[in-house]
CSV table of C-alpha atoms in Angstrom, one decimal:
chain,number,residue,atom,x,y,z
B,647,UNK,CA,-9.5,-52.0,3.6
B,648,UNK,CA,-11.8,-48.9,4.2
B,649,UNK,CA,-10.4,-45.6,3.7
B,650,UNK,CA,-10.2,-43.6,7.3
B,651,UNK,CA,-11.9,-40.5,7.2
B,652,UNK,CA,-12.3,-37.8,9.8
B,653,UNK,CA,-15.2,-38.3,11.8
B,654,UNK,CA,-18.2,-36.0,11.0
B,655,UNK,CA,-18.4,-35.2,14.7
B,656,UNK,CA,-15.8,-33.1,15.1
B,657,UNK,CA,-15.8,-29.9,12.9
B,658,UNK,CA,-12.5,-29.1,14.0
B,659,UNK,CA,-9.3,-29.1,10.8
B,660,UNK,CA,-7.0,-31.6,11.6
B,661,UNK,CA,-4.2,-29.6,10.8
B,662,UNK,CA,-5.1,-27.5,13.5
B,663,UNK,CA,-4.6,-29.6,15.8
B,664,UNK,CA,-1.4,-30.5,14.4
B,665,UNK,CA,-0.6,-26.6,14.4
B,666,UNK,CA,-2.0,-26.7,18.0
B,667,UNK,CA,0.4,-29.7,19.0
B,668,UNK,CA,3.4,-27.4,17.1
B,669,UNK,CA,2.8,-24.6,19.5
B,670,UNK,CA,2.5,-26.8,23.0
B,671,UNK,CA,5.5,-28.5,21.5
B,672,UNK,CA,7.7,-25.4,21.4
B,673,UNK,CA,5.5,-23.8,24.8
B,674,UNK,CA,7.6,-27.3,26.6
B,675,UNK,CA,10.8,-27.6,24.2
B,676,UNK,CA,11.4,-23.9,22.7
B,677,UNK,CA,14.7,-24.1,20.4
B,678,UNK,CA,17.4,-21.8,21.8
B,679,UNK,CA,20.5,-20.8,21.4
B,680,UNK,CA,22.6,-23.5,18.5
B,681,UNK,CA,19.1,-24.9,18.2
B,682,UNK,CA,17.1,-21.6,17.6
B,683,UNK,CA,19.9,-21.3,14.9
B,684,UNK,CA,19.3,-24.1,12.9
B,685,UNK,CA,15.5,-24.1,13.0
B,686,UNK,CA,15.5,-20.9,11.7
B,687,UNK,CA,17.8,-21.6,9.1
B,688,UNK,CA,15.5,-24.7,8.0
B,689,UNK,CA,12.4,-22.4,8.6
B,690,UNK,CA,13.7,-20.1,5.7
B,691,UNK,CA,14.8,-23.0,3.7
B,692,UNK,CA,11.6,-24.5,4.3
B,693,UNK,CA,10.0,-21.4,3.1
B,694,UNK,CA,11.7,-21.1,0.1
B,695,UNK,CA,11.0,-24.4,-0.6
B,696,UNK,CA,7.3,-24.2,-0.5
B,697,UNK,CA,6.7,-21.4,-3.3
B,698,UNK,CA,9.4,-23.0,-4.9
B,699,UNK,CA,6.1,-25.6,-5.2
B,700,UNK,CA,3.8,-23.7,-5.4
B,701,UNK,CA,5.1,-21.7,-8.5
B,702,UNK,CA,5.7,-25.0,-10.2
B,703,UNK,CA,2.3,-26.9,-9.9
B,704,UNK,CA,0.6,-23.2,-10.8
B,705,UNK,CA,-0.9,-23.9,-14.5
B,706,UNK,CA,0.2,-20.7,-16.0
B,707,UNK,CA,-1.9,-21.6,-19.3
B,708,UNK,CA,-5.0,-22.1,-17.0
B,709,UNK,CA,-4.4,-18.7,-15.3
B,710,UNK,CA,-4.2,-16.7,-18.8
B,711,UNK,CA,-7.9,-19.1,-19.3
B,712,UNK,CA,-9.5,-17.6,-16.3
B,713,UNK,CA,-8.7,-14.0,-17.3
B,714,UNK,CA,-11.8,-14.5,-19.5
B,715,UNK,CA,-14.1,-13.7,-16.2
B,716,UNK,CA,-12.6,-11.0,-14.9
B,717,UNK,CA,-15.1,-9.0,-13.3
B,718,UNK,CA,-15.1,-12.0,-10.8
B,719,UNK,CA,-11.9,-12.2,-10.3
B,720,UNK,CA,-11.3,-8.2,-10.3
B,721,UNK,CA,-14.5,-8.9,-7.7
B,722,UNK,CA,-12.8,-11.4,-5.5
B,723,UNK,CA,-9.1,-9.2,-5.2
B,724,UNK,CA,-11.1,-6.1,-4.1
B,725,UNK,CA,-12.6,-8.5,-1.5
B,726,UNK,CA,-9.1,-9.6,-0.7
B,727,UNK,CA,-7.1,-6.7,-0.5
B,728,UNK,CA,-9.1,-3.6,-0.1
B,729,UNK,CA,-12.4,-4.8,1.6
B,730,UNK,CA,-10.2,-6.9,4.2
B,731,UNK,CA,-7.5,-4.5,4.7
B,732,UNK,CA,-10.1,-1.3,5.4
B,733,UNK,CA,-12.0,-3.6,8.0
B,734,UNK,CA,-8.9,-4.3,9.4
B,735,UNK,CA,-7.9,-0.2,10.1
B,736,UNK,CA,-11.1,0.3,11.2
B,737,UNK,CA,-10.8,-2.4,14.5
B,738,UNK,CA,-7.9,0.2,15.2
B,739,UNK,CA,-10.1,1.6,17.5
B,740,UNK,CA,-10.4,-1.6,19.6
B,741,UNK,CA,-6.4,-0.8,20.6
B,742,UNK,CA,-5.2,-1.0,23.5
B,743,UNK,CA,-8.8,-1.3,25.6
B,744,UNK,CA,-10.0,-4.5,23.7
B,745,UNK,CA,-7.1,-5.7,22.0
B,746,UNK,CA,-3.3,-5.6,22.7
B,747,UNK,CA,-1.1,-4.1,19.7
B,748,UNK,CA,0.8,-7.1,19.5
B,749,UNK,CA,-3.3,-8.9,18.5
B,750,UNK,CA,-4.3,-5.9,17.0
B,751,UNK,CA,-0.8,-6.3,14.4
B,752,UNK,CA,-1.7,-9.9,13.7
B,753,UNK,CA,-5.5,-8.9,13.1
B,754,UNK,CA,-4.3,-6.7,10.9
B,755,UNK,CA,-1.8,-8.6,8.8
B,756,UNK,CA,-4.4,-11.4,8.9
B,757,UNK,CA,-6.6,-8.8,6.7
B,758,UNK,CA,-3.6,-8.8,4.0
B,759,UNK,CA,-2.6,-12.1,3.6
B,760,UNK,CA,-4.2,-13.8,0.4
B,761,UNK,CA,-7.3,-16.0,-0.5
B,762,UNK,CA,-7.2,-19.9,-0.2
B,763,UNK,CA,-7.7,-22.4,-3.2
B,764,UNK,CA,-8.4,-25.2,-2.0
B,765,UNK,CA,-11.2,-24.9,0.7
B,766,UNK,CA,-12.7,-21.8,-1.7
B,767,UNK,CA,-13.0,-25.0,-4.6
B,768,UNK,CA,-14.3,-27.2,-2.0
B,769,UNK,CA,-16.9,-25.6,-0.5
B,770,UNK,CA,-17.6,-24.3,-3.8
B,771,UNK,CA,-18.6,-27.5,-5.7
B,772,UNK,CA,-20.4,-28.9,-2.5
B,773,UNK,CA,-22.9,-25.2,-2.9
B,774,UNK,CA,-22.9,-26.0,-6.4
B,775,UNK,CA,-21.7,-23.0,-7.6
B,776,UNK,CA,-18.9,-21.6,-10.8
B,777,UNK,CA,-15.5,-24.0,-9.7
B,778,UNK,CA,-13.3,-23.0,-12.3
B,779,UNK,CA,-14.2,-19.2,-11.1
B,780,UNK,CA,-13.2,-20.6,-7.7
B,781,UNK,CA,-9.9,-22.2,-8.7
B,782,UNK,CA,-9.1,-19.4,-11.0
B,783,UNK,CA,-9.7,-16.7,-8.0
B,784,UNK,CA,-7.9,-18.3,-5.6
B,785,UNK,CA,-5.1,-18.7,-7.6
B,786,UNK,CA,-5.0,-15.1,-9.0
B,787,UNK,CA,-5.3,-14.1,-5.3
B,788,UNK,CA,-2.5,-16.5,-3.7
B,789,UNK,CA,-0.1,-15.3,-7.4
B,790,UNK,CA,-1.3,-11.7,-6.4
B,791,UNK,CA,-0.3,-11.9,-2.7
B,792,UNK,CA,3.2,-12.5,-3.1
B,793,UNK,CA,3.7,-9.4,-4.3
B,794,UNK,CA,0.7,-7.4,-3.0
B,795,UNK,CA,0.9,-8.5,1.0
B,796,UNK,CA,4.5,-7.7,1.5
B,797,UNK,CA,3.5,-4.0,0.2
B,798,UNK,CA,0.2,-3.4,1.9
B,799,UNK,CA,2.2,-4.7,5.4
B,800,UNK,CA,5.0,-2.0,4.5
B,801,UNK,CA,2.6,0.5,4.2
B,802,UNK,CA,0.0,-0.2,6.9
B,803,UNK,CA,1.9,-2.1,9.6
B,804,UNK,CA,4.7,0.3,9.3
B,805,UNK,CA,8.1,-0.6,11.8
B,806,UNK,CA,4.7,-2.4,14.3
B,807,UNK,CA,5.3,-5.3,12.5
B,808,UNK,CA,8.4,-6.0,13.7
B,809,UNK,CA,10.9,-3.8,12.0
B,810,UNK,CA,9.2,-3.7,9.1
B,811,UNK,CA,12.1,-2.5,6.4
B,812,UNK,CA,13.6,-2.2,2.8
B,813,UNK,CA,15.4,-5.5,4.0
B,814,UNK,CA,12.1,-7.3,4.9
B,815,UNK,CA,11.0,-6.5,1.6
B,816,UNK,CA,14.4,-7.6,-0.1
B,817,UNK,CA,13.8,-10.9,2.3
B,818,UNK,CA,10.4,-11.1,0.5
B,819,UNK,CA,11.6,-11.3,-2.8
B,820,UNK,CA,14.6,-13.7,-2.1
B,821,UNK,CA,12.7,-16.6,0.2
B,822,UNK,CA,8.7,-16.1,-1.9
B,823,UNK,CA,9.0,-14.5,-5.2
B,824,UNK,CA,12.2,-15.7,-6.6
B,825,UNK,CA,11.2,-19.0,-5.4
B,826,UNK,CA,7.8,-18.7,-6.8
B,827,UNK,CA,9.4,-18.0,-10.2
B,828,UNK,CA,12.0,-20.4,-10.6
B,829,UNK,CA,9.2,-22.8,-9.8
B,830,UNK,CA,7.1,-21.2,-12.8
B,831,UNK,CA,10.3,-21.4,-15.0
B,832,UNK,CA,10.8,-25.2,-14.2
B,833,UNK,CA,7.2,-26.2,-14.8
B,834,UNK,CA,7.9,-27.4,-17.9
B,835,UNK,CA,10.5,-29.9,-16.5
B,836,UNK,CA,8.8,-30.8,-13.5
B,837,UNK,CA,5.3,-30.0,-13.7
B,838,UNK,CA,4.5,-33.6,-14.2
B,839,UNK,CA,6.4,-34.6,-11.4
B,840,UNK,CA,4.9,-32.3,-9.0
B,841,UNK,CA,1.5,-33.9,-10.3
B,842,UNK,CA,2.2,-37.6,-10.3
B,843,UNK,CA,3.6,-36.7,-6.6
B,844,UNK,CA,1.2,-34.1,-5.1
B,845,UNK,CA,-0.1,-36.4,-2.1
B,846,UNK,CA,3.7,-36.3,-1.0
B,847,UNK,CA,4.7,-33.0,-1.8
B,848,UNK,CA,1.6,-32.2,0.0
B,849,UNK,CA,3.3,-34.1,3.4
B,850,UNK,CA,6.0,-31.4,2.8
B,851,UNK,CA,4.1,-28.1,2.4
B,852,UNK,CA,2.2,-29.1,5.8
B,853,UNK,CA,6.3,-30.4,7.3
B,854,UNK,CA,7.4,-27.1,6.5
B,855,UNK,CA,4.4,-24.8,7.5
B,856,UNK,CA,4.8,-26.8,11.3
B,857,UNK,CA,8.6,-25.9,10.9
B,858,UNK,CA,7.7,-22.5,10.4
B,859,UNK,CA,5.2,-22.1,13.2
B,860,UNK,CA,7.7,-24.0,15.9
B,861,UNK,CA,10.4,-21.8,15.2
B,862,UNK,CA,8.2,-19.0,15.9
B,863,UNK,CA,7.0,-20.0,18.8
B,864,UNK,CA,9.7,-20.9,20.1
B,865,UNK,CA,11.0,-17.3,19.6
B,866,UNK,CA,8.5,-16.2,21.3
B,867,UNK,CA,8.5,-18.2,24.4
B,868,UNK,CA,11.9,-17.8,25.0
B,869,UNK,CA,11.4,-13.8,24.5
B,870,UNK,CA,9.0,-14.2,27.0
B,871,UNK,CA,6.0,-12.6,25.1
B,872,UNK,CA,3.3,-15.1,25.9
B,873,UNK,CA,2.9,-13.6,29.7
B,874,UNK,CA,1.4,-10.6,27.6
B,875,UNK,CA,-1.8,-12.0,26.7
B,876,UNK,CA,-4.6,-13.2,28.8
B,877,UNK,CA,-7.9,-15.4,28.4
B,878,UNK,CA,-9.9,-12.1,28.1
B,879,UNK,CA,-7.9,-11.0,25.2
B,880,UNK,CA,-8.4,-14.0,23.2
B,881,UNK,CA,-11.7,-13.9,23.9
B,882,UNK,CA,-12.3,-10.5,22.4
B,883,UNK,CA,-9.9,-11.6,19.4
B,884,UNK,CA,-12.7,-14.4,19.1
B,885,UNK,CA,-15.2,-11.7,18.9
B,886,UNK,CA,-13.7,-9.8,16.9
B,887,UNK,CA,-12.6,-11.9,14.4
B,888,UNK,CA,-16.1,-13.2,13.8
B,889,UNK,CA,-17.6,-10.4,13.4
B,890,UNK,CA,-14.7,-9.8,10.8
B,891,UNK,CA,-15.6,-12.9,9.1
B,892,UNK,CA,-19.8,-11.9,9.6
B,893,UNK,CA,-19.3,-8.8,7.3
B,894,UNK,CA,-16.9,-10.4,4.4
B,895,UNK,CA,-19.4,-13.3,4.2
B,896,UNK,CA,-22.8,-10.6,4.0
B,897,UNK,CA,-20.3,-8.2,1.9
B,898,UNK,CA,-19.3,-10.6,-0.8
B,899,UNK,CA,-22.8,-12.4,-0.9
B,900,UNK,CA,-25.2,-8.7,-1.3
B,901,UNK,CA,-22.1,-7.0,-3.1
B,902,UNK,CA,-22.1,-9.6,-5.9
B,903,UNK,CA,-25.5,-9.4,-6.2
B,904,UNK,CA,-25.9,-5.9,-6.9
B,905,UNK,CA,-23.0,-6.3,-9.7
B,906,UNK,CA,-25.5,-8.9,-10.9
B,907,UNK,CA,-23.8,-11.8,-10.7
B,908,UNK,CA,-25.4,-15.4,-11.0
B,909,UNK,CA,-26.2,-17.7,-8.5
B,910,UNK,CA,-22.7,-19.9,-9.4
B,911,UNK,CA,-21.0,-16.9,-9.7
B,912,UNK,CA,-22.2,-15.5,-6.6
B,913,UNK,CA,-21.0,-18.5,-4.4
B,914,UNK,CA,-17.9,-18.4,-5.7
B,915,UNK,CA,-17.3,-15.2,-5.0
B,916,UNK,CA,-18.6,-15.5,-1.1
B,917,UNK,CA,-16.2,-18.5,-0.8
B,918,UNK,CA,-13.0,-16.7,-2.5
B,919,UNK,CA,-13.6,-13.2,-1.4
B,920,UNK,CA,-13.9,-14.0,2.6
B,921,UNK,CA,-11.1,-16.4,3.3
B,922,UNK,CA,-7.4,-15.8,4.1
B,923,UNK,CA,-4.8,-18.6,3.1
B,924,UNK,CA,-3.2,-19.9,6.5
B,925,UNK,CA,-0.5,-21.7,4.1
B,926,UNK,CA,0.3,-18.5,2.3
B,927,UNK,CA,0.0,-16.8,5.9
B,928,UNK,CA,2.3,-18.5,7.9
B,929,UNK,CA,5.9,-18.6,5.7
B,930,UNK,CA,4.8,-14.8,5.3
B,931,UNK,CA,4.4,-13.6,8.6
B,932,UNK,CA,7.5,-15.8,10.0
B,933,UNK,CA,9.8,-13.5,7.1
B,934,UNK,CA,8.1,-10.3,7.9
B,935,UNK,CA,7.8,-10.7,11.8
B,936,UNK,CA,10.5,-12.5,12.7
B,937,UNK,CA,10.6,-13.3,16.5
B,938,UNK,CA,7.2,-11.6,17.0
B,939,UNK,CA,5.9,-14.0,14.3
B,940,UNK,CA,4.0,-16.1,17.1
B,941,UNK,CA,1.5,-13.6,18.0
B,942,UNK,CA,1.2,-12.2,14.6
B,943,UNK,CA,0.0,-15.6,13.1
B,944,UNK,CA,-2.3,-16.4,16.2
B,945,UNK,CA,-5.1,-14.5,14.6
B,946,UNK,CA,-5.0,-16.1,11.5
B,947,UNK,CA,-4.9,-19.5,13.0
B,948,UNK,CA,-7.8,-18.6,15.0
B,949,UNK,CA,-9.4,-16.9,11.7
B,950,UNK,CA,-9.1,-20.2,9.6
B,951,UNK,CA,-10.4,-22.4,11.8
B,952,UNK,CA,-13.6,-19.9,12.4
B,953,UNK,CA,-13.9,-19.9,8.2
B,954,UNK,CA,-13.7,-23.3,8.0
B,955,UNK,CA,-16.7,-24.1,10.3
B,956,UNK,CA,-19.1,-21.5,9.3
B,957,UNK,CA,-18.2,-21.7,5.4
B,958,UNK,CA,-19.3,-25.7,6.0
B,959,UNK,CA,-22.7,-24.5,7.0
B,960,UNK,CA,-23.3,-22.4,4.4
B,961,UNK,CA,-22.2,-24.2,1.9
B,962,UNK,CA,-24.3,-27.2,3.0
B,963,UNK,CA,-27.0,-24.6,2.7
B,964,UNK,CA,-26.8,-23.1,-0.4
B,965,UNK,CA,-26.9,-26.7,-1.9
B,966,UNK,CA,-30.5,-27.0,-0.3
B,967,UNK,CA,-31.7,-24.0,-2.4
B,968,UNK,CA,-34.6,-23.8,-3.9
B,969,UNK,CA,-33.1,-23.3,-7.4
B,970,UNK,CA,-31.3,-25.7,-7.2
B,971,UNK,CA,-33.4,-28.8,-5.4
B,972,UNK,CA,-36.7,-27.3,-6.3
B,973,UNK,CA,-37.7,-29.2,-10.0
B,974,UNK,CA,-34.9,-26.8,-11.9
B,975,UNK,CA,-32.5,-29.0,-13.3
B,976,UNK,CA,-30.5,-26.7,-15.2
B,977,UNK,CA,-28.9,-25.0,-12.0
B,978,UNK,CA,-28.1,-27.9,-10.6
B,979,UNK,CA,-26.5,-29.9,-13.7
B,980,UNK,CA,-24.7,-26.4,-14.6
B,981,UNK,CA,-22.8,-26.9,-11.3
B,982,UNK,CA,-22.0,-30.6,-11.4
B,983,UNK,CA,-20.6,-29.7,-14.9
B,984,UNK,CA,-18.7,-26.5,-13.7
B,985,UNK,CA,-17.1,-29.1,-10.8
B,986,UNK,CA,-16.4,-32.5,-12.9
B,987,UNK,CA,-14.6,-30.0,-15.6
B,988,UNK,CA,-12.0,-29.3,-12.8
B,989,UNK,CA,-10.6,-32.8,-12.6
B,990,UNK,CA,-7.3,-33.6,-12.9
B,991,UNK,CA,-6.8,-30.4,-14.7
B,992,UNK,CA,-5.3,-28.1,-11.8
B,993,UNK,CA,-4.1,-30.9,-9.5
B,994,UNK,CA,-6.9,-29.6,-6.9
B,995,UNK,CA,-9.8,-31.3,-8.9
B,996,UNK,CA,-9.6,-33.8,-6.2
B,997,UNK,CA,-10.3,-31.2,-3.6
B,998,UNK,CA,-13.4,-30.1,-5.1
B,999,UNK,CA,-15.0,-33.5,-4.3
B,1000,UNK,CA,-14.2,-32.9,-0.9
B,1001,UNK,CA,-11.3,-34.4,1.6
B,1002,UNK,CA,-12.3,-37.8,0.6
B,1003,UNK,CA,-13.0,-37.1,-3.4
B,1004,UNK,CA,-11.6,-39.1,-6.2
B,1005,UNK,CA,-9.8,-37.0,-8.1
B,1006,UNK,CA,-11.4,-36.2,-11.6
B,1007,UNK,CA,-14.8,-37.1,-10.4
B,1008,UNK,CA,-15.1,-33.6,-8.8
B,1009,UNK,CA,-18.1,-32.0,-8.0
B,1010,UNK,CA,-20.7,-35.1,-9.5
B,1011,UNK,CA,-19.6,-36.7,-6.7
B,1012,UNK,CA,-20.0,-34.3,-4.2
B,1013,UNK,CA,-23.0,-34.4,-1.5
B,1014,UNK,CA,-23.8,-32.0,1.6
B,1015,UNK,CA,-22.7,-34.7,4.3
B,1016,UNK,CA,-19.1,-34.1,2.6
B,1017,UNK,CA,-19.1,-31.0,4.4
B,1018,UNK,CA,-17.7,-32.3,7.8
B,1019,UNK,CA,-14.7,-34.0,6.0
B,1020,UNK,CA,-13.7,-30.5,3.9
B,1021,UNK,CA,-11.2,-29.5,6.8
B,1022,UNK,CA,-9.1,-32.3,5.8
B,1023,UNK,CA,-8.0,-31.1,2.8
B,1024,UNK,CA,-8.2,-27.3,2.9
B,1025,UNK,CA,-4.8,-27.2,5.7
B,1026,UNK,CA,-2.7,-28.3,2.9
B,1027,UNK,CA,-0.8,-26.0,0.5
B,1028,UNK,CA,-3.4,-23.6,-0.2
B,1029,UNK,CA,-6.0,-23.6,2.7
């Protein structure tokens, strides 16, 4: 039987439009009262749960490997969490005339959140640049961000985010990082489960990350705090946001550059540097925000799915490059080597041949046309 895929058509993430259905789902049945009660106690489960994962399918032996490139990596957290975060004070001057708080709060926070790993490796390997940099960056950001967003939010988002509080942070700790590292002290158990198993487990992140979303929108509408934002407003979050994006992309392409980077290194770095992790987003924002969560993640929704189209087209550009189609083999083997090293080693080797790859194969098997099937794998537990 032929394998379904997503059709190139339509650029637009599935999972967004499961996210999308989430959202119209709570907009007609929001949880309240007994119900609010025991989504929200699922929702923190849930979270828990999912860096429970995450901690035990992170190679901690690969991670100690990738320390070896550090410039890049230093490279790709200044990106993340100082490059981001000061673009992100600087639209403070867009509130109130062209952007509510409650948009400006979620921009903000957006700027915070960590880098993805998946669609960072995918969109790698199809530009044929340094994979391993990219699975070792994105990792080092998502480890770095359980720890680093919480503290960047308490310091820049203040009591706007919610309440923002010593017992948000002591909430951080209990539901991501003490998950995060029982998962790491398990590994060695059930590492090989969590590998043999990933395509279900992967079911799970995506279950819990909708739970998550429903029960903050359903906060929200039954709070009432939908009637606050209008069409205008979202369309100057649009422009906004891609002008955020614009900058990071030009920012981490020039700036690597002029640190004199390589080509492969180079693309890595644009692909890790300028996205933020919806997955890691999400359980985030609904522990820091609580019932004003559903605003505060509608940016970042809005932000991935903006990445995920534009990073497509560049990627399927950069593969046309002259250094790399022109007569020079030695660029272009270099990458297909960096990408079919990745297989099976990580559990996201798969991911770097695209949605649709075969595992191990990685990047030799990658082509530009895989470019319209990347969504399909990058709103799983890292994208």
């Amino acid at each position: 039987m032929k394998r379904l895929q997503w059709p190139s058509w339509m650029p637009v993430d599935p999972y967004i439009l499961l996210l999308l259905g989430t959202v119209g789902l709570a907009a007609l049945f929001p949880a309240s009262g007994t119900a609010a009660d025991v989504a929200s106690g699922a929702s923190t489960a849930a979270i828990a749960f999912l860096f429970f994962l995450y901690g035990a399918r992170l190679s901690t032996r690969e991670a100690v490997d990738g320390l070896k490139h550090w410039r890049l990596h230093g490279t790709v957290l200044i990106c993340t969490f100082v490059a981001f975060p000061l673009l992100g004070l600087a639209a403070r001057g867009l509130e109130p005339a062209f952007l509510t708080h409650d948009l400006y709060t979620g921009l903000l926070f957006l700027t915070l959140v960590p880098s993805t790993i998946q669609s960072s490796i995918a969109f790698t390997s199809i530009a044929r640049g340094n994979v391993p940099a990219a699975i070792c960056a994105g990792s080092f950001s998502s480890l770095a961000g359980i720890v680093v967003t919480p503290l960047l939010a308490a310091v820049l988002l203040g009591n706007s985010g919610g309440g923002f509080s010593a017992d948000s942070l002591v909430r951080i700790v209990l539901q991501l990082l003490v998950p995060f590292v029982a998962g790491q002290l398990l590994r060695p158990w059930i590492g090989a489960f969590t590998t043999r198993h990933k395509k279900v487990l992967g079911y799970v992140d995506r279950g819990s990350i909708l739970l998550v979303v429903y029960t903050a929108f359903s906060e929200g509408m039954v709070q009432g705090i939908w009637h606050q934002v209008s069409a205008v407003r979202l369309a100057g979050l649009l422009v906004v946001e891609a002008l955020l994006l614009g900058v990071m992309l030009l920012l981490t392409w020039y700036g690597a550059k002029a640190l004199r980077f390589g080509r492969e290194d180079r693309i890595a770095i644009q692909f890790a540097g300028s996205k933020k992790s919806l997955a890691s987003g999400l359980p985030m924002a609904g522990v820091l925000f609580g019932a004003h969560a559903s605003l505060a993640v509608l940016p970042l929704m809005l932000f991935h799915q903006m990445q995920l189209m534009v990073c497509a087209v560049i990627a399927k550009r950069r593969a046309r490059d002259p250094e790399v189609t022109g007569g020079s083999g030695e660029a272009g083997g270099s990458a297909s080597k960096w990408s079919a090293g990745t297989g099976g080693t990580t559990g996201t080797g798969g991911t770097a041949g695209g949605a649709g790859g075969s595992g191990g194969s990685g990047g030799s098997q990658v082509s530009p046309s895989a470019t319209s099937r990347i969504a399909v794998g990058t709103g799983t537990r890292s994208g």
